[in-house]
Tab-separated table of C-alpha atoms in Angstrom:
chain	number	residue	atom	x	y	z
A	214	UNK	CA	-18.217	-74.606	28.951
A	215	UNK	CA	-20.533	-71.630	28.781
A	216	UNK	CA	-18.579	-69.849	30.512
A	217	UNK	CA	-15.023	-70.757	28.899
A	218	UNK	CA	-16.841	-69.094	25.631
A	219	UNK	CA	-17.847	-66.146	27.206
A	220	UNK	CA	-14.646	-65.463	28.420
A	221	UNK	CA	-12.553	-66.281	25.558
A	222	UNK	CA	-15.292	-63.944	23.583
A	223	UNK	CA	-15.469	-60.526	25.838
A	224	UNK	CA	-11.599	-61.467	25.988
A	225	UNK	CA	-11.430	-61.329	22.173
A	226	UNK	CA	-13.602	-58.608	22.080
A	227	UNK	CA	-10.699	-56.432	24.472
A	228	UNK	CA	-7.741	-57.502	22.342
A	229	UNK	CA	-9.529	-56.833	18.899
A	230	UNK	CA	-10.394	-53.349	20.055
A	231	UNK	CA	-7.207	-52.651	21.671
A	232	UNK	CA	-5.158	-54.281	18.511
A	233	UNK	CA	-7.266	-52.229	16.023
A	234	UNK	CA	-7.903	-48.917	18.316
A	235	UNK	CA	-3.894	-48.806	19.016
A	236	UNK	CA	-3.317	-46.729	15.944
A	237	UNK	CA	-5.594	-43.676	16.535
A	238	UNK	CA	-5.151	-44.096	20.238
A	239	UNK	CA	-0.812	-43.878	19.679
A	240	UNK	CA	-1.739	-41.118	17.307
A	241	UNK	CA	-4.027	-38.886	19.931
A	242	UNK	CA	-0.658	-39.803	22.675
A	243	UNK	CA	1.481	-38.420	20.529
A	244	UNK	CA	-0.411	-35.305	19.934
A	245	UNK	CA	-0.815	-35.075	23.646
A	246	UNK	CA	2.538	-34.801	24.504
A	247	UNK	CA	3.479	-31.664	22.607
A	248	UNK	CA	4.273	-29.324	24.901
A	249	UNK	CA	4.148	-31.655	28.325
A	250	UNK	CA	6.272	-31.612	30.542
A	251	UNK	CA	9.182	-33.598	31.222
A	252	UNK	CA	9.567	-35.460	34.128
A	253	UNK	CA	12.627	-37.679	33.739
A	254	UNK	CA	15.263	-38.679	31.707
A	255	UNK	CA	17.064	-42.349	30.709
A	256	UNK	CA	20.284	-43.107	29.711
A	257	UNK	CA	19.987	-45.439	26.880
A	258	UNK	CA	23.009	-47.572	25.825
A	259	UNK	CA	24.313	-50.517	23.793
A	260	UNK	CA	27.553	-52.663	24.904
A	261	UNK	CA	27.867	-50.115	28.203
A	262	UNK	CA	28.405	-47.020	26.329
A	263	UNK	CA	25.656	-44.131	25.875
A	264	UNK	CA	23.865	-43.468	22.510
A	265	UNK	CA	21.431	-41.324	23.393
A	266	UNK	CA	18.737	-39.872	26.031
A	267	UNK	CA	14.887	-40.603	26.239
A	268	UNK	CA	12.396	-38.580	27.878
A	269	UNK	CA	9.962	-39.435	30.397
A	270	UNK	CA	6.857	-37.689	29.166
A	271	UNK	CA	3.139	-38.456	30.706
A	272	UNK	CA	4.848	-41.575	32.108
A	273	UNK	CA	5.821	-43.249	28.573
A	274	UNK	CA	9.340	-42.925	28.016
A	275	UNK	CA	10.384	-41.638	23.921
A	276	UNK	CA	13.768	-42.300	22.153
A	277	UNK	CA	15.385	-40.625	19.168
A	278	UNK	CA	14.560	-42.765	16.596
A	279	UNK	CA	17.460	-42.090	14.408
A	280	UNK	CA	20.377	-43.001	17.822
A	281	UNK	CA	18.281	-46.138	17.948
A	282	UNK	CA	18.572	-46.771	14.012
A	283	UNK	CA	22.512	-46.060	14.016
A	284	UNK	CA	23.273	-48.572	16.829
A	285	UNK	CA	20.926	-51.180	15.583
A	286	UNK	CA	22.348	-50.982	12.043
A	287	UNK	CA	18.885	-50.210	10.959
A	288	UNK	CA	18.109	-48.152	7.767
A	289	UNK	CA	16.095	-45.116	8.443
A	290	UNK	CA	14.397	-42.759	5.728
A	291	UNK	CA	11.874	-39.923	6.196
A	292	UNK	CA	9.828	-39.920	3.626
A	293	UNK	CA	7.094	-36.953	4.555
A	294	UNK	CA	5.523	-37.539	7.799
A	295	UNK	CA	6.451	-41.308	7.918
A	296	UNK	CA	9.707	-42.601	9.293
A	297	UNK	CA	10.624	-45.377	7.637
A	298	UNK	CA	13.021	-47.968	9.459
A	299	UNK	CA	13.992	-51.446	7.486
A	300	UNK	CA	15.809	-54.733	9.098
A	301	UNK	CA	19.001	-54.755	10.130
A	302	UNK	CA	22.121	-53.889	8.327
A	303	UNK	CA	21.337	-51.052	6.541
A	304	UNK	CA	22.757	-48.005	4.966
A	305	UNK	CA	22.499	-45.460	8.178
A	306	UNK	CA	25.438	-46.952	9.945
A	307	UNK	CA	26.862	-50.552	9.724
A	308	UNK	CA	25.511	-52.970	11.932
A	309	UNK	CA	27.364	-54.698	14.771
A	310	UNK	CA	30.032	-56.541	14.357
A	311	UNK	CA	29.277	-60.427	14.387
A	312	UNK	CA	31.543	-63.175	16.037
A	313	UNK	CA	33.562	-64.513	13.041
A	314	UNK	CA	32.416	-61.557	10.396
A	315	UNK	CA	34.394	-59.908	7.990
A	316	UNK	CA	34.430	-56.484	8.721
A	317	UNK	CA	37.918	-54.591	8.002
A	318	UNK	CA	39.579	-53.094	11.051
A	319	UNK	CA	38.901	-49.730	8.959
A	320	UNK	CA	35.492	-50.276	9.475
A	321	UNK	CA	35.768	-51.304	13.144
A	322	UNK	CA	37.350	-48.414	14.166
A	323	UNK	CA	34.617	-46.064	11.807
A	324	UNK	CA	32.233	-48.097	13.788
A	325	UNK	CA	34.055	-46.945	17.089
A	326	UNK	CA	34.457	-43.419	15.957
A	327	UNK	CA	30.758	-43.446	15.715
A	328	UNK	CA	29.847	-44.832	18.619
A	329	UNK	CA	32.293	-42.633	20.674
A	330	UNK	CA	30.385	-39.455	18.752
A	331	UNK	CA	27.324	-40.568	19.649
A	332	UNK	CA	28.354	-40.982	23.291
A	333	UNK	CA	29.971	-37.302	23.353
A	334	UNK	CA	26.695	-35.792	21.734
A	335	UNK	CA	24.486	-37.175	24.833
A	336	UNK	CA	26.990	-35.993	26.974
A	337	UNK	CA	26.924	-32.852	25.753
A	338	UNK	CA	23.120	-32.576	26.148
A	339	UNK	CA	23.856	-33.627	30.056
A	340	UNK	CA	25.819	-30.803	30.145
A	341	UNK	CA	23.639	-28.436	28.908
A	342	UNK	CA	21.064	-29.596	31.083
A	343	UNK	CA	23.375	-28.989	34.404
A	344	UNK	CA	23.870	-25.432	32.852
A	345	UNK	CA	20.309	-25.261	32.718
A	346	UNK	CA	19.801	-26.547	36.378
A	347	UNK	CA	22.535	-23.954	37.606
A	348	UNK	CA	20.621	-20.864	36.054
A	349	UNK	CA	16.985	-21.840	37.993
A	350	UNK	CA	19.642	-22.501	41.146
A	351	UNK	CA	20.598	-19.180	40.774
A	352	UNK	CA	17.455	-17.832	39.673
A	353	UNK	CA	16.462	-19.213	43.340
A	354	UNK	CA	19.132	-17.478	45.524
A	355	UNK	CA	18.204	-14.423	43.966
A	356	UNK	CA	14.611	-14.831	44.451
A	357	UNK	CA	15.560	-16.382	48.211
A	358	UNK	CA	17.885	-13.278	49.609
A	359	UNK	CA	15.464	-10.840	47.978
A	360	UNK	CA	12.515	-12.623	50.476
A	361	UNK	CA	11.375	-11.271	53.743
A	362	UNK	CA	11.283	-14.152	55.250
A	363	UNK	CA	14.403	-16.938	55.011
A	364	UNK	CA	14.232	-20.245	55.327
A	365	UNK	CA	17.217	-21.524	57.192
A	366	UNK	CA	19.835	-23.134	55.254
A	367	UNK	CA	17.663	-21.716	51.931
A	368	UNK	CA	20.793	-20.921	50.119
A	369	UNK	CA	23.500	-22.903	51.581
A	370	UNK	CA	20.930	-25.935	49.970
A	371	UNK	CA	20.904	-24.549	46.630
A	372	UNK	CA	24.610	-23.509	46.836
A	373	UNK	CA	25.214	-27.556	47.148
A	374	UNK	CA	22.991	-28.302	44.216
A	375	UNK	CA	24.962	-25.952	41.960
A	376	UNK	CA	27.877	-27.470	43.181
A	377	UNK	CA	26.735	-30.961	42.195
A	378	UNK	CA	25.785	-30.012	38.944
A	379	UNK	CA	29.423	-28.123	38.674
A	380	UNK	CA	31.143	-31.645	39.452
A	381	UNK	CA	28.474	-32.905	36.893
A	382	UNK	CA	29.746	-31.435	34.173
A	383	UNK	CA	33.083	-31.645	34.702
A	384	UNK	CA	32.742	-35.395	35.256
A	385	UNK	CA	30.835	-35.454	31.692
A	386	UNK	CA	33.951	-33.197	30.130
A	387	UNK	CA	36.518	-35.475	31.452
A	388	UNK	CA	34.617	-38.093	29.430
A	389	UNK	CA	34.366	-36.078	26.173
A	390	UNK	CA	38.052	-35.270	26.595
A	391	UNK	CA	38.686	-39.356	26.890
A	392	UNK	CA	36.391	-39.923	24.238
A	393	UNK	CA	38.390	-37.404	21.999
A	394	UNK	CA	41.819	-38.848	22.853
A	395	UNK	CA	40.275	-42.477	21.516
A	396	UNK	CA	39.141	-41.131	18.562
A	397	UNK	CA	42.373	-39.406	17.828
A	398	UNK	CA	44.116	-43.116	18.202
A	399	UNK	CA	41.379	-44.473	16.007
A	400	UNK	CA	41.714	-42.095	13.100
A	401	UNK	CA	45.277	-42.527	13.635
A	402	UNK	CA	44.928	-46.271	13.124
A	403	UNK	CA	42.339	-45.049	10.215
A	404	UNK	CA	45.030	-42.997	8.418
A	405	UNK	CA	48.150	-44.891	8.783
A	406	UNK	CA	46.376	-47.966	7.089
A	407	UNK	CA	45.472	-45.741	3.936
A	408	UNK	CA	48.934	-45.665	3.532
């Protein structure tokens, strides 16, 4: 019995400190991060579609807070240094459509419009980040045929990478351009019930 107390003390003892140290101890994390490095990236996305990208930073992975507030329906407000999010259904963006609810097709296809925007923005960061990739590829071959000594297959290696990234972002176009073609129907849809 002793022991049980002991336990269940030094064990409330380690959950008190790390409950009531979190705050200064998220605050020094974030502080530690400017400036790291990155060191991976996630996709993140709601019903199969992308809303946005989070880093991989120190080996804690960080969101946008604002993609994460649209597709949750949850109102966000800066208000200084303090982000302010509150429940669900707020005024950033509408939230998800409910089995049964009322929602107007007009505002089902806004909602899609949205969605589709948010998914073209994050591909658009891919794409800049495979133009990105290509220029340190390139910065390579230059720095490998100016060497004295090759390695074999050097730039054939880095001539497949920028190839990759090539297909890459012409994969990611052809899904802008598909994106843009269903929000052209949508807005259609949109303007022809306005009338």
């Amino acid at each position: 019995m002793k022991k049980n107390f002991i336990t269940g003390a030094v064990s409330g003892l380690v959950v008190g400190a790390l409950l009531f140290g979190g705050v200064p101890t998220f605050a020094a994390a974030v502080k530690s991060i400017m400036g790291a490095k990155v060191t991976g990236v996630y996709a993140v996305e709601q019903d199969g579609k992308m809303i946005a990208e989070a880093a991989v930073i120190n080996g804690s992975t960080y969101a946008p807070v604002r993609a994460i507030a649209e597709a949750t329906g949850t109102s966000l407000d800066v208000k200084g240094k303090t982000i302010v999010l509150e429940g669900t259904g707020g005024t950033t963006a509408p939230a998800p459509a409910q089995e049964g609810s009322a929602l107007t097709p007009e505002t089902k296809w806004t909602n899609q419009i949205d969605k589709l925007n948010r998914e073209i923005n994050g591909l658009n960061v891919k794409i800049n980040a495979e133009k990105e990739a290509i220029k340190g590829y390139e910065e390579r071959i230059k720095a490998e045929e100016a060497a004295k000594v090759k390695l074999p297959g050097g730039v054939e290696a880095i001539e497949a990478n920028i190839a990759e990234s090539q297909q890459l972002i012409d994969k990611y176009r052809e899904k802008i351009n598909a994106a843009n073609a269903q929000i052209a129907e949508l807005q259609k849809k949109i303007d022809a019930s306005k009338k």
